[in-house]
mmCIF file of C-alpha atoms in Angstrom:
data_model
loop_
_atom_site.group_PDB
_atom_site.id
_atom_site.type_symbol
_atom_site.label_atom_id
_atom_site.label_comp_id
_atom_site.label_asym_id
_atom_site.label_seq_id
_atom_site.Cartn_x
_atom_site.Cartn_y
_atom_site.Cartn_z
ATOM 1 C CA UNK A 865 0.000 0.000 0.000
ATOM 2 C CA UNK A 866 3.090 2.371 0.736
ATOM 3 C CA UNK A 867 4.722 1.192 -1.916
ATOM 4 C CA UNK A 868 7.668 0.489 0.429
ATOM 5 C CA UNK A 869 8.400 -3.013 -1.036
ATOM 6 C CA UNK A 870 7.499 -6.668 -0.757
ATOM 7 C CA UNK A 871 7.831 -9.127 2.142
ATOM 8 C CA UNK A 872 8.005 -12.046 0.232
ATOM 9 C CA UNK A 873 9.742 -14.659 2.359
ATOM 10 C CA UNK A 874 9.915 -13.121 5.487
ATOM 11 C CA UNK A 875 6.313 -14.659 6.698
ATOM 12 C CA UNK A 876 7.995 -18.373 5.933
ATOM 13 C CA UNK A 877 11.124 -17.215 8.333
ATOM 14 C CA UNK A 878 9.008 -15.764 10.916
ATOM 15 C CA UNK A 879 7.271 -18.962 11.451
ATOM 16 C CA UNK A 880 10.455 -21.236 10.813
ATOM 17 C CA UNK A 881 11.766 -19.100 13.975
ATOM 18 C CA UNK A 882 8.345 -19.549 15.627
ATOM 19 C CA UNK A 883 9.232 -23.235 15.445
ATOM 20 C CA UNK A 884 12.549 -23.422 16.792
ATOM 21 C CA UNK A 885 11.508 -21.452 19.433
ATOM 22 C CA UNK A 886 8.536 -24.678 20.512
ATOM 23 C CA UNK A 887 11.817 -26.787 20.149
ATOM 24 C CA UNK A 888 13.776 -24.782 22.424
ATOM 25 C CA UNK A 889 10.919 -25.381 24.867
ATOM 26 C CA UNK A 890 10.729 -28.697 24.699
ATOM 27 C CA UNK A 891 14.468 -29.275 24.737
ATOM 28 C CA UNK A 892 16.748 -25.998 25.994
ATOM 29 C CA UNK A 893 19.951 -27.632 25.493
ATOM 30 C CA UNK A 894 18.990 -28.549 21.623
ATOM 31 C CA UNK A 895 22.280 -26.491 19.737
ATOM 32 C CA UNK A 896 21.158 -26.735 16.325
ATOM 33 C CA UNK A 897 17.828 -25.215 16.754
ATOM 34 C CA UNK A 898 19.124 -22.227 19.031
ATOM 35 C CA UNK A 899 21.494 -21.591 16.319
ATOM 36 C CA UNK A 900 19.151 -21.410 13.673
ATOM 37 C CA UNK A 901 17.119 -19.676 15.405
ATOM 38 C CA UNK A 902 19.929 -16.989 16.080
ATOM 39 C CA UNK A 903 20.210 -16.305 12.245
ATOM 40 C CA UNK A 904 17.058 -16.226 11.196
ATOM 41 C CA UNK A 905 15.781 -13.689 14.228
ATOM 42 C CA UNK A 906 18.928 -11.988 13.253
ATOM 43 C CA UNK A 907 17.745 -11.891 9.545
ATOM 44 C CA UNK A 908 14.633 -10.521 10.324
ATOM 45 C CA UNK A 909 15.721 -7.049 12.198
ATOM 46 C CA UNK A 910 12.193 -7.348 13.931
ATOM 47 C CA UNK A 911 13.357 -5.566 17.630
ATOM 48 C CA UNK A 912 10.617 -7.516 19.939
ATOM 49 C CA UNK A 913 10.867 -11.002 18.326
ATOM 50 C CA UNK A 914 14.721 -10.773 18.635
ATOM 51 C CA UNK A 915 14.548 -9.776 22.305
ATOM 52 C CA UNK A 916 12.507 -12.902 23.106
ATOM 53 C CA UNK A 917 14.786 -15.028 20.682
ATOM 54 C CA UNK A 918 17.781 -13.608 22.298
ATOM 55 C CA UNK A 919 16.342 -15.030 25.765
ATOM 56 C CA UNK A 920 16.191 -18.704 24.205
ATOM 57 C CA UNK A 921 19.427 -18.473 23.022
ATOM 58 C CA UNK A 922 20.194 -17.369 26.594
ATOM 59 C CA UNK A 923 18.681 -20.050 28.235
ATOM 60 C CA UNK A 924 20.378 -22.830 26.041
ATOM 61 C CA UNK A 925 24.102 -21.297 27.080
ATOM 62 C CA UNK A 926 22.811 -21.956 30.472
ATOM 63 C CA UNK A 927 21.865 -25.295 29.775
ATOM 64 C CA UNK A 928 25.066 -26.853 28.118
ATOM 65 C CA UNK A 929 27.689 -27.902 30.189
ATOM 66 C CA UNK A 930 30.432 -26.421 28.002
ATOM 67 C CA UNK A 931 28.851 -24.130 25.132
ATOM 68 C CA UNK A 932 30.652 -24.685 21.650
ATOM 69 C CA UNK A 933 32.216 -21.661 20.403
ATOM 70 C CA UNK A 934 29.591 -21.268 17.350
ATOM 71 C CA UNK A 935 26.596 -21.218 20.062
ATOM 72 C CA UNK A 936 28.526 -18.608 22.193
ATOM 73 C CA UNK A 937 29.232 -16.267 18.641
ATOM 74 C CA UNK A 938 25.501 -16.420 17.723
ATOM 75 C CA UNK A 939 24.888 -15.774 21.408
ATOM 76 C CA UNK A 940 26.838 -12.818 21.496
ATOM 77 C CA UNK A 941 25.429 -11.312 18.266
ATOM 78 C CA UNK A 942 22.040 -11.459 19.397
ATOM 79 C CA UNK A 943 22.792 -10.045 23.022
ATOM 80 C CA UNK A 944 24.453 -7.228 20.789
ATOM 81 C CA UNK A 945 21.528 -6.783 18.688
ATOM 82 C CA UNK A 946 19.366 -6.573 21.318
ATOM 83 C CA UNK A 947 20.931 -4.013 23.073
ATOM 84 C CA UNK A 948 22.945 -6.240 26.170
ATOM 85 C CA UNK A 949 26.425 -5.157 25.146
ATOM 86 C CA UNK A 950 28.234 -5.827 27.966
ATOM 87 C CA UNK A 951 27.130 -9.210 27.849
ATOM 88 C CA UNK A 952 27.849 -9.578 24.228
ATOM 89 C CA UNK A 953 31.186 -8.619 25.169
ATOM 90 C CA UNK A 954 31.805 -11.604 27.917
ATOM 91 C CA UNK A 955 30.389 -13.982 24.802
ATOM 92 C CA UNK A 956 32.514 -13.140 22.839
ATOM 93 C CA UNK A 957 35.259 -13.355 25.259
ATOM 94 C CA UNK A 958 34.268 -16.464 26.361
ATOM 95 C CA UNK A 959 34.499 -17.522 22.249
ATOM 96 C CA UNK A 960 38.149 -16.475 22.113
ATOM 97 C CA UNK A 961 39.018 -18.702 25.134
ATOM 98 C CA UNK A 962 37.135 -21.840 23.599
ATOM 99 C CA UNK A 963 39.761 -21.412 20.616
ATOM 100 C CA UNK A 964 37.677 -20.264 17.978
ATOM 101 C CA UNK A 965 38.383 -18.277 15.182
ATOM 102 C CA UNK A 966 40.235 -15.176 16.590
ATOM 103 C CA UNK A 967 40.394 -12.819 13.335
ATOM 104 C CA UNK A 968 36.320 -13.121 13.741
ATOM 105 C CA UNK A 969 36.601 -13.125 17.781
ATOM 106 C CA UNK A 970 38.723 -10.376 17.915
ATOM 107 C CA UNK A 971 36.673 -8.283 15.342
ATOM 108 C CA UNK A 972 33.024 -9.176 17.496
ATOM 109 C CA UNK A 973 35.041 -8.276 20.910
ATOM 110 C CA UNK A 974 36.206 -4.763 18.572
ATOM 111 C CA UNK A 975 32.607 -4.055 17.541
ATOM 112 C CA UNK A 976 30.749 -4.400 21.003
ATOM 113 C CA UNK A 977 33.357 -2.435 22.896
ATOM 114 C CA UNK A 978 33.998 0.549 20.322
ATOM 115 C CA UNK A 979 29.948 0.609 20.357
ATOM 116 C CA UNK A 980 30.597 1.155 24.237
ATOM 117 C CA UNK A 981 32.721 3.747 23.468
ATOM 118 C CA UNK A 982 35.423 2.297 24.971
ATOM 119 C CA UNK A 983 39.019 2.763 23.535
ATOM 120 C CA UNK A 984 39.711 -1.028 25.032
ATOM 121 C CA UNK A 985 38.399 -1.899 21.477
ATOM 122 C CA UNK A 986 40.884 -0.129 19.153
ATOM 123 C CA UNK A 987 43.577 -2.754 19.679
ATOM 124 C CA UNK A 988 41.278 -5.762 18.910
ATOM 125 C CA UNK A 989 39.785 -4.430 16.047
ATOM 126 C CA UNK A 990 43.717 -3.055 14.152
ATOM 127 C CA UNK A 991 44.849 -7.129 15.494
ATOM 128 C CA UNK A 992 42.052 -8.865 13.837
ATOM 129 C CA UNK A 993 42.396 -6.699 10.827
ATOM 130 C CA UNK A 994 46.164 -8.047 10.379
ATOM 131 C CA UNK A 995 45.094 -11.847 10.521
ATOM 132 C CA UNK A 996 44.112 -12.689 6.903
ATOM 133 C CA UNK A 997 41.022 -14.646 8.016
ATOM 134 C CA UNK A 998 38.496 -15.161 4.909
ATOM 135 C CA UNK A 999 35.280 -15.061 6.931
ATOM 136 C CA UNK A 1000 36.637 -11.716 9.316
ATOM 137 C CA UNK A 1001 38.422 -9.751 6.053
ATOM 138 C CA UNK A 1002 34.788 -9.767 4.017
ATOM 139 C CA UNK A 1003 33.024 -8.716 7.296
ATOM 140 C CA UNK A 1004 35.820 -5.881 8.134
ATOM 141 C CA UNK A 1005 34.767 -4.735 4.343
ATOM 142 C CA UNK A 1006 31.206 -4.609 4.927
ATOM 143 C CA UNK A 1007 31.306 -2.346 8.458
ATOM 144 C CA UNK A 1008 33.936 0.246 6.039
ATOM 145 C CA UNK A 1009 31.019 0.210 2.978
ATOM 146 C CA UNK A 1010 28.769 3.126 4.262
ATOM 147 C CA UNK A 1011 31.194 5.422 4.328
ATOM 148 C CA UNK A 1012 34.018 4.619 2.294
ATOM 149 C CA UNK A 1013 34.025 5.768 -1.285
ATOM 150 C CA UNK A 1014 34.693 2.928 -4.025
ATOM 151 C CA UNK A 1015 38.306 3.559 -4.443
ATOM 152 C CA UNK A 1016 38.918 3.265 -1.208
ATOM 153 C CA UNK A 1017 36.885 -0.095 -1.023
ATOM 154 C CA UNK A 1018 39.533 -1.265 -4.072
ATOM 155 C CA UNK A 1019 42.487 -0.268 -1.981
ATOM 156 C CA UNK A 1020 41.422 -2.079 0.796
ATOM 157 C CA UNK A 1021 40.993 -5.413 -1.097
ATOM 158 C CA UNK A 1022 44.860 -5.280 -1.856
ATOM 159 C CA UNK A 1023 46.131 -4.983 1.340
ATOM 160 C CA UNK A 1024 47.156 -8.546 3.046
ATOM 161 C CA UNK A 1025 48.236 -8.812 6.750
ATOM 162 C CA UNK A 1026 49.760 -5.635 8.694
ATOM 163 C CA UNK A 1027 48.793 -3.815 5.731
ATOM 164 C CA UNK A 1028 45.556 -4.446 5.880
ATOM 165 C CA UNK A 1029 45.584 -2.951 9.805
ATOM 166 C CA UNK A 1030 47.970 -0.246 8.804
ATOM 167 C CA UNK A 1031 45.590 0.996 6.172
ATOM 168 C CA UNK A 1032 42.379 0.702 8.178
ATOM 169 C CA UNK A 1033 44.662 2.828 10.915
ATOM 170 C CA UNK A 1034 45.463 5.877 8.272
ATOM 171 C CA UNK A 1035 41.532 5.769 7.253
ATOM 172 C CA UNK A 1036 40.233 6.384 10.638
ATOM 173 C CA UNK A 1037 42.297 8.990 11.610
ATOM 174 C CA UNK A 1038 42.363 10.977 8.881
ATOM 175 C CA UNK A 1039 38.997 11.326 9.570
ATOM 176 C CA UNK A 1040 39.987 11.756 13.288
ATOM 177 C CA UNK A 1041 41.780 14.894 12.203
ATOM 178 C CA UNK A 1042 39.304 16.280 9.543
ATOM 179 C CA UNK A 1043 36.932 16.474 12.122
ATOM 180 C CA UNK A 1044 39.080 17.557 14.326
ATOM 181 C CA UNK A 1045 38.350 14.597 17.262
ATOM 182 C CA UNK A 1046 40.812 13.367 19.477
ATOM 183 C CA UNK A 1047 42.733 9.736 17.717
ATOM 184 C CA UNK A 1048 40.143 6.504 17.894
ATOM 185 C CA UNK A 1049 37.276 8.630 18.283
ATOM 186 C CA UNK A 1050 36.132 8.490 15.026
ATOM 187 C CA UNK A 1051 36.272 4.395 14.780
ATOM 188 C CA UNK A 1052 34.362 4.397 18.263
ATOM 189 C CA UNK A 1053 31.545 6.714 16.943
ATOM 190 C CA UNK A 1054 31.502 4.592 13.743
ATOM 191 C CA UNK A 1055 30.460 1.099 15.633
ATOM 192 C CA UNK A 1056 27.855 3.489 17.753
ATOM 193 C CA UNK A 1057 26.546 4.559 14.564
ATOM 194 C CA UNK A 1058 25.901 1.205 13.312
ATOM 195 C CA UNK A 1059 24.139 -0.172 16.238
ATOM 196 C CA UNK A 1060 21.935 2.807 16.629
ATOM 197 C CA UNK A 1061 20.679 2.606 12.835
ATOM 198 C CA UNK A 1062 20.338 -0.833 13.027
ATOM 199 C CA UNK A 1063 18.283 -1.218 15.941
ATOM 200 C CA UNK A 1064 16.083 2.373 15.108
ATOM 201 C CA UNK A 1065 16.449 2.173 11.228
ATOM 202 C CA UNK A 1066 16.455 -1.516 10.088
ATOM 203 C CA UNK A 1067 15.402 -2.773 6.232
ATOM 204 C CA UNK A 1068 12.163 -4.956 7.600
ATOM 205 C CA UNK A 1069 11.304 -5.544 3.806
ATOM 206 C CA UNK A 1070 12.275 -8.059 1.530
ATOM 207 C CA UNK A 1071 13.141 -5.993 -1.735
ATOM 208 C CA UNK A 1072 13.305 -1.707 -1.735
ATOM 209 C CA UNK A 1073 11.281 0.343 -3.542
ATOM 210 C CA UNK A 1074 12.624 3.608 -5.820
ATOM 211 C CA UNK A 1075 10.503 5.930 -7.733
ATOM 212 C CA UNK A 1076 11.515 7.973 -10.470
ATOM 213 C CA UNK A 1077 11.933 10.943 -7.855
ATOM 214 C CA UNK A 1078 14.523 9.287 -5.714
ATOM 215 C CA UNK A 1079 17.713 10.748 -6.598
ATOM 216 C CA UNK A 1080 19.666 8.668 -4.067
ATOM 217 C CA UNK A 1081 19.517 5.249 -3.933
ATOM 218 C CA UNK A 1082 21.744 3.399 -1.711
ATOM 219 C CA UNK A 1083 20.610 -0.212 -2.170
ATOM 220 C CA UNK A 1084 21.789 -0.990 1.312
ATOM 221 C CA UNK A 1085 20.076 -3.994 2.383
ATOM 222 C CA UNK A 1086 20.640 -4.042 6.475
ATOM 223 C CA UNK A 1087 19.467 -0.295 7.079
ATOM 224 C CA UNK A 1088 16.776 1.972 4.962
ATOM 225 C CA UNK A 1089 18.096 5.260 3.544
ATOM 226 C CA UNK A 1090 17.676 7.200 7.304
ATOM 227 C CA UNK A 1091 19.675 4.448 8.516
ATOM 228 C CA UNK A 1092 22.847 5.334 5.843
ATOM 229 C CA UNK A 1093 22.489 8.770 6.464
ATOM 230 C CA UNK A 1094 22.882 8.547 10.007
ATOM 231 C CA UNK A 1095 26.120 6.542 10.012
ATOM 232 C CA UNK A 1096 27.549 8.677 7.459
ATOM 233 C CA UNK A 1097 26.546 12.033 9.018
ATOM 234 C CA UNK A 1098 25.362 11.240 12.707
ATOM 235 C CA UNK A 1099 22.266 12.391 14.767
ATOM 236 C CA UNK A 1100 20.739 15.563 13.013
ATOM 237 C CA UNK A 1101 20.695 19.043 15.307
ATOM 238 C CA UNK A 1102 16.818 18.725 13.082
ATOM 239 C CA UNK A 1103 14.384 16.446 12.784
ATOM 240 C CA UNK A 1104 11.079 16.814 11.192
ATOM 241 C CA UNK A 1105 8.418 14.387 10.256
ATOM 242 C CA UNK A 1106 5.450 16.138 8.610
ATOM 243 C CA UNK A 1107 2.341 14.544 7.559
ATOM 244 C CA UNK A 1108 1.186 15.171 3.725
ATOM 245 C CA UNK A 1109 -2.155 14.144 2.526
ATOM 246 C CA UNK A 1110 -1.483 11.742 -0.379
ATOM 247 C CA UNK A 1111 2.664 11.946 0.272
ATOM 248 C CA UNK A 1112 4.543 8.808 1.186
ATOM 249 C CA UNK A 1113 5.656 8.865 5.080
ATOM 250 C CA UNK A 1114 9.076 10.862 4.744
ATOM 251 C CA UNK A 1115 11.325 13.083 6.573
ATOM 252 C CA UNK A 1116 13.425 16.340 6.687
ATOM 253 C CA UNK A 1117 16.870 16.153 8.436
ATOM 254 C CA UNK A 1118 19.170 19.047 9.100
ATOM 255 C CA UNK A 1119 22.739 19.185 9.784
ATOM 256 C CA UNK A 1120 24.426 21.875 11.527
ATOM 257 C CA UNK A 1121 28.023 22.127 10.361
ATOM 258 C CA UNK A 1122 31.070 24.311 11.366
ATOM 259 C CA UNK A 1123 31.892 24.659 7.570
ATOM 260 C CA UNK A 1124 28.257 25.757 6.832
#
């Protein structure tokens, strides 16, 4: 009716969750279900069903005797997407002791505690970066795709090992000092960035929608357009939401900027 897009599919996940979720009930300690349930809640971006997903997931660490390392990374990533970060962060930490991947450990430890603010994750994040892990490199890519331009993107798929960290280290703080922050703030406000848009801004739909009066379209599938905005350019000093008869929901941000 909006126009905003189909949902085709999403019903069939929804109740493929539902029914992991009955499994989970009869049987806590049942991995495999709590672990697809973790990626298809996870999928979904639906706030409320992930929160009560998230507590299954919960409930099965508690009911293993020793949790494999996949159950404690799908653990942590729902925690994180439900808002628990501080737990996330002992998942994950409790992942790197089991001996699981550590590019990807390292890199999910990075995430939660730069999203905390905390500068305890620069040195996690630059140390993952350097291991040339192909599951962490692709996912170091996507977190730098919102804001990096395309040739930056094509640089970063040459470098290999400490170049890879070196580089990532140069990008960030140049834009530490063009916006004049102190070093690592930047990175930090990044991963805060993308947790706020994804939890406030997520892509519930299937497939987006453009109409021949969208100049920008950012064919982003995690976050709608709001959501790209804000990690690029951060909370607006303005934000207006008017309502217009026979208008498609939409909104007006404005920036306040030093330069003008």
């Amino acid at each position: 009716r909006l126009r905003l897009g189909s949902r085709v599919g999403l019903g069939a996940l929804e109740r493929a969750g539902d029914n992991y979720q009955r499994a989970l009930a009869l049987d806590p300690a049942y991995v495999p279900a709590a672990l697809a349930l973790a990626e298809v809640e996870l999928s979904l971006l639906d706030s409320t069903r992930l929160r009560r997903a998230r507590d299954a997931v919960r409930r099965t660490v508690g009911s293993v005797s020793s949790a494999p390392g996949h159950l404690l990374l799908a653990w942590g990533r729902m925690e994180r997407a439900a808002g628990s970060l501080r737990v996330a962060a002992t998942a994950f930490e409790r992942y790197l002791a089991t001996g699981g991947s550590r590019a990807l450990g390292l890199l999910e430890v990075a995430r939660t505690r730069l999203a905390l603010g905390q500068s305890v994750g620069d040195a996690p994040y630059y140390e993952g970066a350097a291991l040339d892990d192909p599951e962490a490199v692709p996912q170091y890519r996507a977190d730098l795709e919102v804001v990096a331009p395309d040739s930056i993107l094509r640089e970063f798929d040459t470098m290999r090992g400490q170049r890879r960290a070196a580089f990532l280290h140069r990008f960030w703080t140049d834009r530490d000092h063009y916006e004049l922050r102190p070093e690592g703030e930047r990175l930090r406000e990044h991963y805060r960035r993308l947790l706020f848009a994804r939890a406030h801004f997520p892509l519930t739909i299937s497939r987006r929608f453009y109409g021949p009066q969208d100049a920008f379209r950012s064919g982003n599938a995690e976050v709608d357009d709001r959501g790209v905005i804000y990690i690029r350019q951060g909370t607006p000093a303005q934000r207006i939401r008017p309502f217009v008869f026979r208008a498609m929901p939409n909104e007006s941000w404005r920036y306040e900027r030093p330069e003008g």
